[in-house]
Amino acid sequence: MGSSPKWAPTLLRVRGDTDVRAWTGSALSLAVARRLGPRSSVQVLRALGELRAETRGSGPAAVGAGFNRKRFLHLAGGALAVIGLSAAGQNSAFAKASENAKASAWVEANMDRLPRTYKEVIRHPIPYRQAVYDVLSPQERSQAWLEHFHRFRSSHPSLSPTQERIIRELADLTPRVMASPSEHTPELRRLSEAARRSFGLEQAAALLTRLGPDDGRAPQANCQCSQEDPYWCGLAFCGPIRCTTKPSGCGDLWQERCDGLCMS
């Protein structure tokens, strides 16, 4: 890079004390794409592009003068966070796949004695709950969610009339959603939005996106969110980070494909 390197986004690889390599410009784009894949690399390059746009024409002195240092660190940190999350998603993909595979294998080996009721299902970690849920009948899925709503109401004795109404409407809608999912998506989305407004994001998520209590293992269980129903990420967004996808298990009543991670 020389004694006066160009003021531009730069990717560094450091191995030991002497093995150092740097990429800038189009070479950086190609290196990131090879490492993270095309979709994840778009998020990284977008963050780096914003950083470069704000510093263009000012040079390194901008960090201490016209370009606010706090703003620089915010943008640079954001870019690094995207890179870190993307790399972490890629590096842990095999571990996540292994966890998911273990749960699926357990279900296949125990098809004749699987848990079928809400009380039985929630005794297991979340990855196993989701694997069991995938093979339940629509009626069994519906009964599990109805029991979940009942227990949620019992554990929250001071619900407002609006919150009570939302739970009643969810209980009425759920059997129809399980019988014909695509026919009732707009109505379910309307209720989930109302739940987020009335309960707040965390409690609404506990009501609509977690079958049973949180066991603290959800972040380790493959992809965490649906890009089609990303509202459960709060102020973050459901990013296309590499993770082990699932055909269902995310979004409202676990109806959506899991294909991303919540990113700020």
PDB file of C-alpha atoms in Angstrom:
ATOM      1  CA  MET A   1       0.000   0.000   0.000  1.00  0.00           C
ATOM      2  CA  GLY A   2       2.993   2.281   0.336  1.00  0.00           C
ATOM      3  CA  SER A   3       3.703   5.095   2.768  1.00  0.00           C
ATOM      4  CA  SER A   4       0.738   7.199   1.560  1.00  0.00           C
ATOM      5  CA  PRO A   5      -2.123   4.779   0.947  1.00  0.00           C
ATOM      6  CA  LYS A   6      -5.257   5.911  -0.859  1.00  0.00           C
ATOM      7  CA  TRP A   7      -8.084   7.150   1.401  1.00  0.00           C
ATOM      8  CA  ALA A   8     -10.655   4.484   0.507  1.00  0.00           C
ATOM      9  CA  PRO A   9     -12.452   1.500   2.043  1.00  0.00           C
ATOM     10  CA  THR A  10      -9.866  -1.247   2.451  1.00  0.00           C
ATOM     11  CA  LEU A  11     -10.091  -4.933   3.321  1.00  0.00           C
ATOM     12  CA  LEU A  12      -7.086  -6.294   5.225  1.00  0.00           C
ATOM     13  CA  ARG A  13      -6.055  -9.899   5.833  1.00  0.00           C
ATOM     14  CA  VAL A  14      -3.396 -10.336   8.507  1.00  0.00           C
ATOM     15  CA  ARG A  15      -1.742 -13.667   9.244  1.00  0.00           C
ATOM     16  CA  GLY A  16       1.042 -13.449  11.783  1.00  0.00           C
ATOM     17  CA  ASP A  17       3.533 -10.575  11.755  1.00  0.00           C
ATOM     18  CA  THR A  18       4.530 -10.514   8.091  1.00  0.00           C
ATOM     19  CA  ASP A  19       1.721 -11.983   5.976  1.00  0.00           C
ATOM     20  CA  VAL A  20      -0.506  -8.973   5.245  1.00  0.00           C
ATOM     21  CA  ARG A  21      -2.699  -8.464   2.185  1.00  0.00           C
ATOM     22  CA  ALA A  22      -4.994  -5.566   1.250  1.00  0.00           C
ATOM     23  CA  TRP A  23      -7.837  -5.078  -1.232  1.00  0.00           C
ATOM     24  CA  THR A  24      -9.480  -1.824  -2.387  1.00  0.00           C
ATOM     25  CA  GLY A  25     -11.870  -0.835  -5.159  1.00  0.00           C
ATOM     26  CA  SER A  26     -13.190  -3.610  -7.407  1.00  0.00           C
ATOM     27  CA  ALA A  27     -10.733  -6.083  -5.886  1.00  0.00           C
ATOM     28  CA  LEU A  28     -12.330  -5.451  -2.488  1.00  0.00           C
ATOM     29  CA  SER A  29     -15.790  -6.136  -3.940  1.00  0.00           C
ATOM     30  CA  LEU A  30     -14.658  -9.435  -5.423  1.00  0.00           C
ATOM     31  CA  ALA A  31     -12.883 -10.502  -2.228  1.00  0.00           C
ATOM     32  CA  VAL A  32     -15.942  -9.746  -0.080  1.00  0.00           C
ATOM     33  CA  ALA A  33     -18.244 -11.543  -2.526  1.00  0.00           C
ATOM     34  CA  ARG A  34     -16.027 -14.638  -2.496  1.00  0.00           C
ATOM     35  CA  ARG A  35     -15.988 -14.699   1.290  1.00  0.00           C
ATOM     36  CA  LEU A  36     -19.608 -13.795   2.100  1.00  0.00           C
ATOM     37  CA  GLY A  37     -21.539 -14.594  -1.058  1.00  0.00           C
ATOM     38  CA  PRO A  38     -23.288 -12.114  -3.368  1.00  0.00           C
ATOM     39  CA  ARG A  39     -26.296 -11.241  -1.213  1.00  0.00           C
ATOM     40  CA  SER A  40     -24.400 -10.598   2.016  1.00  0.00           C
ATOM     41  CA  SER A  41     -21.666  -8.682   0.210  1.00  0.00           C
ATOM     42  CA  VAL A  42     -24.246  -6.176  -1.055  1.00  0.00           C
ATOM     43  CA  GLN A  43     -24.985  -5.105   2.541  1.00  0.00           C
ATOM     44  CA  VAL A  44     -21.280  -4.692   3.298  1.00  0.00           C
ATOM     45  CA  LEU A  45     -20.533  -2.698   0.165  1.00  0.00           C
ATOM     46  CA  ARG A  46     -23.569  -0.481   0.708  1.00  0.00           C
ATOM     47  CA  ALA A  47     -22.323   0.430   4.199  1.00  0.00           C
ATOM     48  CA  LEU A  48     -18.820   1.087   2.877  1.00  0.00           C
ATOM     49  CA  GLY A  49     -20.257   3.191   0.066  1.00  0.00           C
ATOM     50  CA  GLU A  50     -22.114   5.397   2.541  1.00  0.00           C
ATOM     51  CA  LEU A  51     -18.928   5.844   4.546  1.00  0.00           C
ATOM     52  CA  ARG A  52     -16.949   6.772   1.454  1.00  0.00           C
ATOM     53  CA  ALA A  53     -19.621   9.199   0.241  1.00  0.00           C
ATOM     54  CA  GLU A  54     -19.519  11.134   3.500  1.00  0.00           C
ATOM     55  CA  THR A  55     -15.739  11.356   3.545  1.00  0.00           C
ATOM     56  CA  ARG A  56     -15.192  12.000  -0.180  1.00  0.00           C
ATOM     57  CA  GLY A  57     -13.270  15.168  -0.859  1.00  0.00           C
ATOM     58  CA  SER A  58     -12.165  15.647   2.719  1.00  0.00           C
ATOM     59  CA  GLY A  59      -9.431  13.033   3.137  1.00  0.00           C
ATOM     60  CA  PRO A  60      -8.189  11.661   6.443  1.00  0.00           C
ATOM     61  CA  ALA A  61      -8.281  15.099   8.055  1.00  0.00           C
ATOM     62  CA  ALA A  62     -12.062  14.972   7.854  1.00  0.00           C
ATOM     63  CA  VAL A  63     -12.151  12.582  10.765  1.00  0.00           C
ATOM     64  CA  GLY A  64     -10.895  15.272  13.066  1.00  0.00           C
ATOM     65  CA  ALA A  65     -12.323  18.330  11.340  1.00  0.00           C
ATOM     66  CA  GLY A  66     -15.303  18.824   9.013  1.00  0.00           C
ATOM     67  CA  PHE A  67     -16.363  15.177   9.122  1.00  0.00           C
ATOM     68  CA  ASN A  68     -17.571  14.353  12.599  1.00  0.00           C
ATOM     69  CA  ARG A  69     -15.459  11.643  14.244  1.00  0.00           C
ATOM     70  CA  LYS A  70     -18.481  10.136  15.934  1.00  0.00           C
ATOM     71  CA  ARG A  71     -20.228   9.866  12.576  1.00  0.00           C
ATOM     72  CA  PHE A  72     -17.162   8.244  11.022  1.00  0.00           C
ATOM     73  CA  LEU A  73     -16.956   5.648  13.764  1.00  0.00           C
ATOM     74  CA  HIS A  74     -20.684   5.007  13.508  1.00  0.00           C
ATOM     75  CA  LEU A  75     -20.491   4.303   9.781  1.00  0.00           C
ATOM     76  CA  ALA A  76     -17.249   2.357   9.954  1.00  0.00           C
ATOM     77  CA  GLY A  77     -18.531   0.367  12.896  1.00  0.00           C
ATOM     78  CA  GLY A  78     -21.718  -0.383  11.008  1.00  0.00           C
ATOM     79  CA  ALA A  79     -19.770  -1.716   8.057  1.00  0.00           C
ATOM     80  CA  LEU A  80     -17.602  -3.852  10.326  1.00  0.00           C
ATOM     81  CA  ALA A  81     -20.675  -5.136  12.131  1.00  0.00           C
ATOM     82  CA  VAL A  82     -22.195  -6.245   8.844  1.00  0.00           C
ATOM     83  CA  ILE A  83     -18.957  -7.980   7.892  1.00  0.00           C
ATOM     84  CA  GLY A  84     -18.727  -9.624  11.309  1.00  0.00           C
ATOM     85  CA  LEU A  85     -22.307 -10.823  11.281  1.00  0.00           C
ATOM     86  CA  SER A  86     -21.949 -12.117   7.741  1.00  0.00           C
ATOM     87  CA  ALA A  87     -18.743 -13.976   8.525  1.00  0.00           C
ATOM     88  CA  ALA A  88     -20.183 -15.312  11.757  1.00  0.00           C
ATOM     89  CA  GLY A  89     -23.253 -16.518   9.900  1.00  0.00           C
ATOM     90  CA  GLN A  90     -21.063 -18.306   7.391  1.00  0.00           C
ATOM     91  CA  ASN A  91     -18.603 -19.761   9.896  1.00  0.00           C
ATOM     92  CA  SER A  92     -21.356 -21.077  12.151  1.00  0.00           C
ATOM     93  CA  ALA A  93     -23.471 -22.469   9.326  1.00  0.00           C
ATOM     94  CA  PHE A  94     -22.171 -25.986   9.848  1.00  0.00           C
ATOM     95  CA  ALA A  95     -22.861 -25.841  13.590  1.00  0.00           C
ATOM     96  CA  LYS A  96     -26.372 -24.576  12.951  1.00  0.00           C
ATOM     97  CA  ALA A  97     -26.961 -27.202  10.291  1.00  0.00           C
ATOM     98  CA  SER A  98     -25.719 -29.846  12.716  1.00  0.00           C
ATOM     99  CA  GLU A  99     -28.126 -28.689  15.429  1.00  0.00           C
ATOM    100  CA  ASN A 100     -31.007 -28.668  12.981  1.00  0.00           C
ATOM    101  CA  ALA A 101     -29.974 -32.067  11.608  1.00  0.00           C
ATOM    102  CA  LYS A 102     -29.885 -33.555  15.106  1.00  0.00           C
ATOM    103  CA  ALA A 103     -33.402 -32.308  15.810  1.00  0.00           C
ATOM    104  CA  SER A 104     -34.693 -33.616  12.464  1.00  0.00           C
ATOM    105  CA  ALA A 105     -32.976 -36.969  12.974  1.00  0.00           C
ATOM    106  CA  TRP A 106     -34.482 -37.252  16.445  1.00  0.00           C
ATOM    107  CA  VAL A 107     -37.945 -36.606  15.011  1.00  0.00           C
ATOM    108  CA  GLU A 108     -37.481 -39.236  12.294  1.00  0.00           C
ATOM    109  CA  ALA A 109     -36.277 -41.789  14.834  1.00  0.00           C
ATOM    110  CA  ASN A 110     -39.222 -41.153  17.142  1.00  0.00           C
ATOM    111  CA  MET A 111     -42.129 -40.737  14.732  1.00  0.00           C
ATOM    112  CA  ASP A 112     -44.220 -43.304  16.607  1.00  0.00           C
ATOM    113  CA  ARG A 113     -43.847 -41.541  19.954  1.00  0.00           C
ATOM    114  CA  LEU A 114     -43.418 -37.859  19.160  1.00  0.00           C
ATOM    115  CA  PRO A 115     -44.831 -35.216  21.491  1.00  0.00           C
ATOM    116  CA  ARG A 116     -48.145 -34.086  20.047  1.00  0.00           C
ATOM    117  CA  THR A 117     -49.613 -31.700  22.595  1.00  0.00           C
ATOM    118  CA  TYR A 118     -48.472 -28.227  23.604  1.00  0.00           C
ATOM    119  CA  LYS A 119     -47.435 -29.408  27.057  1.00  0.00           C
ATOM    120  CA  GLU A 120     -45.302 -32.198  25.598  1.00  0.00           C
ATOM    121  CA  VAL A 121     -43.762 -30.132  22.790  1.00  0.00           C
ATOM    122  CA  ILE A 122     -42.551 -27.254  24.971  1.00  0.00           C
ATOM    123  CA  ARG A 123     -40.538 -29.606  27.190  1.00  0.00           C
ATOM    124  CA  HIS A 124     -37.964 -29.676  24.402  1.00  0.00           C
ATOM    125  CA  PRO A 125     -35.482 -27.009  23.210  1.00  0.00           C
ATOM    126  CA  ILE A 126     -36.724 -24.663  20.511  1.00  0.00           C
ATOM    127  CA  PRO A 127     -34.935 -26.398  17.584  1.00  0.00           C
ATOM    128  CA  TYR A 128     -36.655 -29.648  18.574  1.00  0.00           C
ATOM    129  CA  ARG A 129     -40.008 -27.899  18.999  1.00  0.00           C
ATOM    130  CA  GLN A 130     -39.733 -26.582  15.463  1.00  0.00           C
ATOM    131  CA  ALA A 131     -38.720 -29.976  14.069  1.00  0.00           C
ATOM    132  CA  VAL A 132     -41.690 -31.604  15.807  1.00  0.00           C
ATOM    133  CA  TYR A 133     -44.000 -28.806  14.695  1.00  0.00           C
ATOM    134  CA  ASP A 134     -43.062 -29.451  11.054  1.00  0.00           C
ATOM    135  CA  VAL A 135     -44.656 -32.925  11.184  1.00  0.00           C
ATOM    136  CA  LEU A 136     -47.761 -32.056  13.209  1.00  0.00           C
ATOM    137  CA  SER A 137     -51.126 -32.021  11.473  1.00  0.00           C
ATOM    138  CA  PRO A 138     -52.887 -28.664  10.922  1.00  0.00           C
ATOM    139  CA  GLN A 139     -55.286 -29.524  13.739  1.00  0.00           C
ATOM    140  CA  GLU A 140     -52.430 -30.361  16.126  1.00  0.00           C
ATOM    141  CA  ARG A 141     -50.640 -27.134  15.223  1.00  0.00           C
ATOM    142  CA  SER A 142     -53.818 -25.180  15.813  1.00  0.00           C
ATOM    143  CA  GLN A 143     -54.414 -26.804  19.203  1.00  0.00           C
ATOM    144  CA  ALA A 144     -50.828 -26.040  20.240  1.00  0.00           C
ATOM    145  CA  TRP A 145     -51.196 -22.342  19.436  1.00  0.00           C
ATOM    146  CA  LEU A 146     -54.611 -22.126  21.111  1.00  0.00           C
ATOM    147  CA  GLU A 147     -53.116 -23.564  24.302  1.00  0.00           C
ATOM    148  CA  HIS A 148     -50.230 -21.121  23.959  1.00  0.00           C
ATOM    149  CA  PHE A 149     -52.679 -18.190  23.753  1.00  0.00           C
ATOM    150  CA  HIS A 150     -54.580 -19.500  26.781  1.00  0.00           C
ATOM    151  CA  ARG A 151     -51.415 -19.721  28.864  1.00  0.00           C
ATOM    152  CA  PHE A 152     -50.263 -16.304  27.704  1.00  0.00           C
ATOM    153  CA  ARG A 153     -53.558 -14.797  28.845  1.00  0.00           C
ATOM    154  CA  SER A 154     -53.357 -16.615  32.194  1.00  0.00           C
ATOM    155  CA  SER A 155     -49.828 -15.336  32.827  1.00  0.00           C
ATOM    156  CA  HIS A 156     -50.851 -11.736  32.014  1.00  0.00           C
ATOM    157  CA  PRO A 157     -53.886 -11.048  34.239  1.00  0.00           C
ATOM    158  CA  SER A 158     -53.897  -7.276  33.639  1.00  0.00           C
ATOM    159  CA  LEU A 159     -54.490  -7.210  29.893  1.00  0.00           C
ATOM    160  CA  SER A 160     -56.316  -4.234  28.433  1.00  0.00           C
ATOM    161  CA  PRO A 161     -59.624  -4.688  26.561  1.00  0.00           C
ATOM    162  CA  THR A 162     -57.765  -4.168  23.276  1.00  0.00           C
ATOM    163  CA  GLN A 163     -55.212  -6.829  24.148  1.00  0.00           C
ATOM    164  CA  GLU A 164     -57.962  -9.253  25.159  1.00  0.00           C
ATOM    165  CA  ARG A 165     -59.713  -8.621  21.849  1.00  0.00           C
ATOM    166  CA  ILE A 166     -56.526  -9.296  19.871  1.00  0.00           C
ATOM    167  CA  ILE A 167     -56.014 -12.643  21.605  1.00  0.00           C
ATOM    168  CA  ARG A 168     -59.656 -13.620  21.008  1.00  0.00           C
ATOM    169  CA  GLU A 169     -59.359 -12.761  17.324  1.00  0.00           C
ATOM    170  CA  LEU A 170     -56.107 -14.712  17.062  1.00  0.00           C
ATOM    171  CA  ALA A 171     -57.749 -17.735  18.674  1.00  0.00           C
ATOM    172  CA  ASP A 172     -60.618 -17.488  16.207  1.00  0.00           C
ATOM    173  CA  LEU A 173     -58.329 -17.065  13.190  1.00  0.00           C
ATOM    174  CA  THR A 174     -55.659 -19.665  13.994  1.00  0.00           C
ATOM    175  CA  PRO A 175     -57.611 -22.823  12.990  1.00  0.00           C
ATOM    176  CA  ARG A 176     -58.394 -21.213   9.630  1.00  0.00           C
ATOM    177  CA  VAL A 177     -54.759 -20.186   9.133  1.00  0.00           C
ATOM    178  CA  MET A 178     -53.578 -23.735   9.754  1.00  0.00           C
ATOM    179  CA  ALA A 179     -56.190 -25.191   7.407  1.00  0.00           C
ATOM    180  CA  SER A 180     -55.579 -22.709   4.550  1.00  0.00           C
ATOM    181  CA  PRO A 181     -52.499 -20.559   5.302  1.00  0.00           C
ATOM    182  CA  SER A 182     -52.336 -18.481   2.124  1.00  0.00           C
ATOM    183  CA  GLU A 183     -55.994 -17.466   2.301  1.00  0.00           C
ATOM    184  CA  HIS A 184     -55.624 -15.699   5.640  1.00  0.00           C
ATOM    185  CA  THR A 185     -52.194 -14.045   5.433  1.00  0.00           C
ATOM    186  CA  PRO A 186     -53.543 -10.448   5.180  1.00  0.00           C
ATOM    187  CA  GLU A 187     -55.796 -10.928   8.206  1.00  0.00           C
ATOM    188  CA  LEU A 188     -52.981 -12.499  10.226  1.00  0.00           C
ATOM    189  CA  ARG A 189     -50.607  -9.665   9.287  1.00  0.00           C
ATOM    190  CA  ARG A 190     -53.220  -7.128  10.410  1.00  0.00           C
ATOM    191  CA  LEU A 191     -53.547  -8.815  13.796  1.00  0.00           C
ATOM    192  CA  SER A 192     -49.789  -9.118  14.267  1.00  0.00           C
ATOM    193  CA  GLU A 193     -49.380  -5.405  13.553  1.00  0.00           C
ATOM    194  CA  ALA A 194     -52.128  -4.619  16.061  1.00  0.00           C
ATOM    195  CA  ALA A 195     -50.391  -6.864  18.609  1.00  0.00           C
ATOM    196  CA  ARG A 196     -47.066  -5.041  18.182  1.00  0.00           C
ATOM    197  CA  ARG A 197     -48.792  -1.703  18.728  1.00  0.00           C
ATOM    198  CA  SER A 198     -50.744  -2.860  21.766  1.00  0.00           C
ATOM    199  CA  PHE A 199     -48.313  -5.234  23.518  1.00  0.00           C
ATOM    200  CA  GLY A 200     -44.965  -3.872  22.363  1.00  0.00           C
ATOM    201  CA  LEU A 201     -42.516  -5.863  20.263  1.00  0.00           C
ATOM    202  CA  GLU A 202     -41.198  -8.220  22.956  1.00  0.00           C
ATOM    203  CA  GLN A 203     -44.568  -9.308  24.348  1.00  0.00           C
ATOM    204  CA  ALA A 204     -46.126  -9.524  20.888  1.00  0.00           C
ATOM    205  CA  ALA A 205     -43.247 -11.756  19.805  1.00  0.00           C
ATOM    206  CA  ALA A 206     -43.821 -13.970  22.852  1.00  0.00           C
ATOM    207  CA  LEU A 207     -47.475 -14.235  21.843  1.00  0.00           C
ATOM    208  CA  LEU A 208     -47.104 -14.802  18.104  1.00  0.00           C
ATOM    209  CA  THR A 209     -43.634 -16.125  17.294  1.00  0.00           C
ATOM    210  CA  ARG A 210     -42.608 -18.371  20.221  1.00  0.00           C
ATOM    211  CA  LEU A 211     -44.457 -21.577  20.846  1.00  0.00           C
ATOM    212  CA  GLY A 212     -43.815 -21.972  24.557  1.00  0.00           C
ATOM    213  CA  PRO A 213     -41.346 -20.148  26.799  1.00  0.00           C
ATOM    214  CA  ASP A 214     -38.073 -18.838  25.426  1.00  0.00           C
ATOM    215  CA  ASP A 215     -35.288 -21.280  26.281  1.00  0.00           C
ATOM    216  CA  GLY A 216     -32.491 -18.911  25.252  1.00  0.00           C
ATOM    217  CA  ARG A 217     -31.472 -21.089  22.333  1.00  0.00           C
ATOM    218  CA  ALA A 218     -33.418 -19.463  19.499  1.00  0.00           C
ATOM    219  CA  PRO A 219     -30.485 -17.310  18.265  1.00  0.00           C
ATOM    220  CA  GLN A 220     -28.460 -20.506  17.755  1.00  0.00           C
ATOM    221  CA  ALA A 221     -31.161 -22.335  15.845  1.00  0.00           C
ATOM    222  CA  ASN A 222     -30.511 -21.585  12.201  1.00  0.00           C
ATOM    223  CA  CYS A 223     -31.964 -18.496  10.500  1.00  0.00           C
ATOM    224  CA  GLN A 224     -33.912 -16.316  12.914  1.00  0.00           C
ATOM    225  CA  CYS A 225     -36.353 -14.320  10.794  1.00  0.00           C
ATOM    226  CA  SER A 226     -38.339 -14.126   7.575  1.00  0.00           C
ATOM    227  CA  GLN A 227     -37.545 -11.529   4.937  1.00  0.00           C
ATOM    228  CA  GLU A 228     -41.225 -11.715   3.943  1.00  0.00           C
ATOM    229  CA  ASP A 229     -42.364 -10.895   7.491  1.00  0.00           C
ATOM    230  CA  PRO A 230     -39.434  -8.872   8.912  1.00  0.00           C
ATOM    231  CA  TYR A 231     -41.323  -6.779  11.439  1.00  0.00           C
ATOM    232  CA  TRP A 232     -40.273  -8.928  14.403  1.00  0.00           C
ATOM    233  CA  CYS A 233     -36.730  -7.564  14.145  1.00  0.00           C
ATOM    234  CA  GLY A 234     -37.901  -4.251  15.626  1.00  0.00           C
ATOM    235  CA  LEU A 235     -35.736  -1.328  14.537  1.00  0.00           C
ATOM    236  CA  ALA A 236     -33.389  -3.787  12.845  1.00  0.00           C
ATOM    237  CA  PHE A 237     -34.117  -5.584   9.597  1.00  0.00           C
ATOM    238  CA  CYS A 238     -34.077  -9.204   8.489  1.00  0.00           C
ATOM    239  CA  GLY A 239     -30.867  -9.356   6.494  1.00  0.00           C
ATOM    240  CA  PRO A 240     -29.866 -11.979   3.905  1.00  0.00           C
ATOM    241  CA  ILE A 241     -26.961 -13.261   5.994  1.00  0.00           C
ATOM    242  CA  ARG A 242     -25.896 -16.823   5.285  1.00  0.00           C
ATOM    243  CA  CYS A 243     -27.604 -19.187   7.689  1.00  0.00           C
ATOM    244  CA  THR A 244     -29.386 -22.500   7.533  1.00  0.00           C
ATOM    245  CA  THR A 245     -32.831 -21.839   6.076  1.00  0.00           C
ATOM    246  CA  LYS A 246     -36.054 -23.602   7.004  1.00  0.00           C
ATOM    247  CA  PRO A 247     -39.306 -23.749   5.023  1.00  0.00           C
ATOM    248  CA  SER A 248     -41.280 -22.565   8.061  1.00  0.00           C
ATOM    249  CA  GLY A 249     -40.825 -21.644  11.708  1.00  0.00           C
ATOM    250  CA  CYS A 250     -40.554 -17.835  11.498  1.00  0.00           C
ATOM    251  CA  GLY A 251     -42.982 -14.924  11.430  1.00  0.00           C
ATOM    252  CA  ASP A 252     -46.577 -14.986  12.604  1.00  0.00           C
ATOM    253  CA  LEU A 253     -47.547 -18.400  14.013  1.00  0.00           C
ATOM    254  CA  TRP A 254     -44.377 -19.855  12.438  1.00  0.00           C
ATOM    255  CA  GLN A 255     -45.976 -19.641   9.004  1.00  0.00           C
ATOM    256  CA  GLU A 256     -43.062 -18.013   7.147  1.00  0.00           C
ATOM    257  CA  ARG A 257     -39.799 -19.323   5.725  1.00  0.00           C
ATOM    258  CA  CYS A 258     -36.748 -18.655   7.938  1.00  0.00           C
ATOM    259  CA  ASP A 259     -34.165 -17.061   5.640  1.00  0.00           C
ATOM    260  CA  GLY A 260     -32.272 -14.312   7.474  1.00  0.00           C
ATOM    261  CA  LEU A 261     -30.859 -12.822  10.664  1.00  0.00           C
ATOM    262  CA  CYS A 262     -32.005  -9.684  12.481  1.00  0.00           C
ATOM    263  CA  MET A 263     -29.442  -6.933  11.838  1.00  0.00           C
ATOM    264  CA  SER A 264     -29.229  -3.349  13.083  1.00  0.00           C
TER     265      SER A 264
END
